[in-house]
Amino acid sequence: LVRSGAQSMPIEYNNVDTPFYSEAEREFDSAQDWTEGDVNTLVLFVRGKGNNVKAPLYIVVEDSSGHTCRVVHPDPKISVTYRWVEWQIPFDEFTAANVNMARVKKLVIGLGDTVEPKSGGRGQIYVDNIFAMKR
């Protein structure tokens, strides 16, 4: 399944067993400046499958100083949505937690609840077109 281009990133999740959340992570060799060109919004497209068991979708951004911010998708049923959905996250949500978007070191996409982990769903989602834009 692809929204555009040649491929998307599938993420399988199985939150039935401990630690009750699943993550895909990208750590950059050097800090990335996501504010170039005055961009201020992280954008990605996500698609679930109808036979998935719902699980909250979240994004974590970590800067080179170790500051992190976790943002949860507002639709708790996003993992079972079988059409591409655009998710726009204003940088303000990350900078409010002191994450420096000009020094991004790690991006994590996850499903489940890392704050109050409990046995949950399983399935597979697809992520495509991760980019930053000026909104």
PDB file of C-alpha atoms in Angstrom:
ATOM      1  CA  LEU A   1       0.000   0.000   0.000  1.00  0.00           C
ATOM      2  CA  VAL A   2       1.412   3.321  -1.099  1.00  0.00           C
ATOM      3  CA  ARG A   3      -0.003   6.834  -0.948  1.00  0.00           C
ATOM      4  CA  SER A   4       2.597   8.246  -3.339  1.00  0.00           C
ATOM      5  CA  GLY A   5       6.038   7.334  -4.586  1.00  0.00           C
ATOM      6  CA  ALA A   6       7.370   3.789  -4.653  1.00  0.00           C
ATOM      7  CA  GLN A   7       6.889   2.626  -1.064  1.00  0.00           C
ATOM      8  CA  SER A   8       5.374   3.275   2.342  1.00  0.00           C
ATOM      9  CA  MET A   9       6.596   2.087   5.730  1.00  0.00           C
ATOM     10  CA  PRO A  10       4.571  -0.745   7.273  1.00  0.00           C
ATOM     11  CA  ILE A  11       4.575  -0.937  11.060  1.00  0.00           C
ATOM     12  CA  GLU A  12       3.318  -4.124  12.665  1.00  0.00           C
ATOM     13  CA  TYR A  13       2.172  -3.829  16.238  1.00  0.00           C
ATOM     14  CA  ASN A  14       1.417  -6.481  18.833  1.00  0.00           C
ATOM     15  CA  ASN A  15       0.532  -4.858  22.116  1.00  0.00           C
ATOM     16  CA  VAL A  16      -0.921  -8.008  23.667  1.00  0.00           C
ATOM     17  CA  ASP A  17       2.390  -8.828  25.365  1.00  0.00           C
ATOM     18  CA  THR A  18       4.673  -6.644  27.445  1.00  0.00           C
ATOM     19  CA  PRO A  19       5.737  -3.833  26.984  1.00  0.00           C
ATOM     20  CA  PHE A  20       2.219  -3.291  25.473  1.00  0.00           C
ATOM     21  CA  TYR A  21       3.374  -0.756  22.869  1.00  0.00           C
ATOM     22  CA  SER A  22       5.229  -0.999  19.546  1.00  0.00           C
ATOM     23  CA  GLU A  23       7.599   1.541  18.014  1.00  0.00           C
ATOM     24  CA  ALA A  24       9.579   2.295  14.870  1.00  0.00           C
ATOM     25  CA  GLU A  25      12.441   4.688  15.457  1.00  0.00           C
ATOM     26  CA  ARG A  26      14.893   6.689  13.359  1.00  0.00           C
ATOM     27  CA  GLU A  27      17.938   8.150  15.056  1.00  0.00           C
ATOM     28  CA  PHE A  28      19.922  10.605  12.957  1.00  0.00           C
ATOM     29  CA  ASP A  29      23.742  10.529  12.922  1.00  0.00           C
ATOM     30  CA  SER A  30      23.771  14.284  13.439  1.00  0.00           C
ATOM     31  CA  ALA A  31      21.049  16.653  14.615  1.00  0.00           C
ATOM     32  CA  GLN A  32      18.620  17.736  11.886  1.00  0.00           C
ATOM     33  CA  ASP A  33      17.315  21.294  11.483  1.00  0.00           C
ATOM     34  CA  TRP A  34      13.602  20.886  10.781  1.00  0.00           C
ATOM     35  CA  THR A  35      13.032  24.656  10.860  1.00  0.00           C
ATOM     36  CA  GLU A  36      14.892  25.502   7.630  1.00  0.00           C
ATOM     37  CA  GLY A  37      12.766  27.658   5.349  1.00  0.00           C
ATOM     38  CA  ASP A  38      10.569  28.672   8.301  1.00  0.00           C
ATOM     39  CA  VAL A  39       8.673  25.372   8.279  1.00  0.00           C
ATOM     40  CA  ASN A  40       6.553  24.874  11.382  1.00  0.00           C
ATOM     41  CA  THR A  41       4.490  21.705  10.972  1.00  0.00           C
ATOM     42  CA  LEU A  42       5.330  17.993  10.873  1.00  0.00           C
ATOM     43  CA  VAL A  43       3.161  16.098   8.371  1.00  0.00           C
ATOM     44  CA  LEU A  44       2.699  12.407   7.746  1.00  0.00           C
ATOM     45  CA  PHE A  45       0.104  10.191   6.152  1.00  0.00           C
ATOM     46  CA  VAL A  46      -1.109   7.058   7.887  1.00  0.00           C
ATOM     47  CA  ARG A  47      -3.428   4.240   6.960  1.00  0.00           C
ATOM     48  CA  GLY A  48      -4.606   1.316   9.051  1.00  0.00           C
ATOM     49  CA  LYS A  49      -6.429  -1.854   8.145  1.00  0.00           C
ATOM     50  CA  GLY A  50     -10.042  -2.708   8.847  1.00  0.00           C
ATOM     51  CA  ASN A  51      -9.127  -5.933  10.650  1.00  0.00           C
ATOM     52  CA  ASN A  52      -6.713  -4.196  13.057  1.00  0.00           C
ATOM     53  CA  VAL A  53      -7.530  -3.884  16.728  1.00  0.00           C
ATOM     54  CA  LYS A  54      -7.437  -0.191  17.604  1.00  0.00           C
ATOM     55  CA  ALA A  55      -4.411   1.262  19.337  1.00  0.00           C
ATOM     56  CA  PRO A  56      -3.448   4.901  19.924  1.00  0.00           C
ATOM     57  CA  LEU A  57      -0.921   6.257  17.423  1.00  0.00           C
ATOM     58  CA  TYR A  58       1.776   8.646  18.644  1.00  0.00           C
ATOM     59  CA  ILE A  59       4.864  10.523  17.501  1.00  0.00           C
ATOM     60  CA  VAL A  60       7.881  11.272  19.690  1.00  0.00           C
ATOM     61  CA  VAL A  61      10.505  13.823  18.718  1.00  0.00           C
ATOM     62  CA  GLU A  62      13.765  14.020  20.665  1.00  0.00           C
ATOM     63  CA  ASP A  63      16.330  16.777  20.291  1.00  0.00           C
ATOM     64  CA  SER A  64      20.108  16.568  20.714  1.00  0.00           C
ATOM     65  CA  SER A  65      19.802  17.667  24.376  1.00  0.00           C
ATOM     66  CA  GLY A  66      17.538  14.722  25.183  1.00  0.00           C
ATOM     67  CA  HIS A  67      14.305  16.735  25.418  1.00  0.00           C
ATOM     68  CA  THR A  68      11.358  14.674  24.150  1.00  0.00           C
ATOM     69  CA  CYS A  69       7.719  15.267  23.408  1.00  0.00           C
ATOM     70  CA  ARG A  70       5.053  12.654  22.683  1.00  0.00           C
ATOM     71  CA  VAL A  71       2.006  13.717  20.646  1.00  0.00           C
ATOM     72  CA  VAL A  72      -0.943  11.326  20.344  1.00  0.00           C
ATOM     73  CA  HIS A  73      -3.168  11.304  17.262  1.00  0.00           C
ATOM     74  CA  PRO A  74      -6.573  12.794  18.173  1.00  0.00           C
ATOM     75  CA  ASP A  75      -8.559   9.917  16.586  1.00  0.00           C
ATOM     76  CA  PRO A  76      -8.369   6.787  18.779  1.00  0.00           C
ATOM     77  CA  LYS A  77      -9.577   4.727  15.796  1.00  0.00           C
ATOM     78  CA  ILE A  78      -6.807   5.831  13.414  1.00  0.00           C
ATOM     79  CA  SER A  79      -5.209   2.366  13.430  1.00  0.00           C
ATOM     80  CA  VAL A  80      -8.368   0.815  11.962  1.00  0.00           C
ATOM     81  CA  THR A  81      -8.935   3.511   9.312  1.00  0.00           C
ATOM     82  CA  TYR A  82      -8.455   1.926   5.893  1.00  0.00           C
ATOM     83  CA  ARG A  83      -7.910   5.163   3.940  1.00  0.00           C
ATOM     84  CA  TRP A  84      -4.932   7.518   3.965  1.00  0.00           C
ATOM     85  CA  VAL A  85      -5.252  10.221   6.633  1.00  0.00           C
ATOM     86  CA  GLU A  86      -3.057  13.308   6.772  1.00  0.00           C
ATOM     87  CA  TRP A  87      -1.791  14.168  10.255  1.00  0.00           C
ATOM     88  CA  GLN A  88      -0.411  17.679  10.754  1.00  0.00           C
ATOM     89  CA  ILE A  89       1.385  18.414  14.014  1.00  0.00           C
ATOM     90  CA  PRO A  90       2.373  22.051  14.639  1.00  0.00           C
ATOM     91  CA  PHE A  91       5.931  22.390  15.946  1.00  0.00           C
ATOM     92  CA  ASP A  92       4.447  24.369  18.863  1.00  0.00           C
ATOM     93  CA  GLU A  93       3.307  21.062  20.359  1.00  0.00           C
ATOM     94  CA  PHE A  94       6.939  19.929  20.536  1.00  0.00           C
ATOM     95  CA  THR A  95       8.529  23.249  21.470  1.00  0.00           C
ATOM     96  CA  ALA A  96       6.082  23.618  24.390  1.00  0.00           C
ATOM     97  CA  ALA A  97       7.977  20.648  25.896  1.00  0.00           C
ATOM     98  CA  ASN A  98      11.325  22.396  25.207  1.00  0.00           C
ATOM     99  CA  VAL A  99      12.157  20.264  22.166  1.00  0.00           C
ATOM    100  CA  ASN A 100      14.467  22.225  19.857  1.00  0.00           C
ATOM    101  CA  MET A 101      13.160  21.518  16.338  1.00  0.00           C
ATOM    102  CA  ALA A 102      16.402  22.915  14.903  1.00  0.00           C
ATOM    103  CA  ARG A 103      18.322  20.076  16.634  1.00  0.00           C
ATOM    104  CA  VAL A 104      16.174  16.949  16.051  1.00  0.00           C
ATOM    105  CA  LYS A 105      18.049  13.740  16.851  1.00  0.00           C
ATOM    106  CA  LYS A 106      15.318  11.082  16.891  1.00  0.00           C
ATOM    107  CA  LEU A 107      11.833  10.421  15.524  1.00  0.00           C
ATOM    108  CA  VAL A 108       9.648   7.632  16.923  1.00  0.00           C
ATOM    109  CA  ILE A 109       6.302   6.451  15.559  1.00  0.00           C
ATOM    110  CA  GLY A 110       4.441   4.162  17.926  1.00  0.00           C
ATOM    111  CA  LEU A 111       1.181   2.468  18.759  1.00  0.00           C
ATOM    112  CA  GLY A 112      -0.089   1.784  22.258  1.00  0.00           C
ATOM    113  CA  ASP A 113       0.190   3.655  25.536  1.00  0.00           C
ATOM    114  CA  THR A 114       3.653   4.236  26.979  1.00  0.00           C
ATOM    115  CA  VAL A 115       2.315   6.295  29.887  1.00  0.00           C
ATOM    116  CA  GLU A 116      -0.079   3.670  31.287  1.00  0.00           C
ATOM    117  CA  PRO A 117       0.864   0.474  29.415  1.00  0.00           C
ATOM    118  CA  LYS A 118      -1.772  -2.245  29.331  1.00  0.00           C
ATOM    119  CA  SER A 119      -2.500  -5.174  27.073  1.00  0.00           C
ATOM    120  CA  GLY A 120      -3.957  -3.881  23.822  1.00  0.00           C
ATOM    121  CA  GLY A 121      -4.433  -4.387  20.123  1.00  0.00           C
ATOM    122  CA  ARG A 122      -2.494  -5.794  17.256  1.00  0.00           C
ATOM    123  CA  GLY A 123      -2.348  -5.151  13.543  1.00  0.00           C
ATOM    124  CA  GLN A 124      -0.435  -3.218  10.918  1.00  0.00           C
ATOM    125  CA  ILE A 125      -0.433   0.390   9.778  1.00  0.00           C
ATOM    126  CA  TYR A 126       1.299   2.122   6.886  1.00  0.00           C
ATOM    127  CA  VAL A 127       3.094   5.471   7.071  1.00  0.00           C
ATOM    128  CA  ASP A 128       3.967   7.540   4.006  1.00  0.00           C
ATOM    129  CA  ASN A 129       5.214  11.019   3.104  1.00  0.00           C
ATOM    130  CA  ILE A 130       6.807  12.242   6.346  1.00  0.00           C
ATOM    131  CA  PHE A 131       7.866  15.864   5.856  1.00  0.00           C
ATOM    132  CA  ALA A 132       7.846  19.336   7.396  1.00  0.00           C
ATOM    133  CA  MET A 133       5.993  22.272   5.883  1.00  0.00           C
ATOM    134  CA  LYS A 134       5.187  25.920   6.510  1.00  0.00           C
ATOM    135  CA  ARG A 135       1.573  26.302   7.540  1.00  0.00           C
TER     136      ARG A 135
END
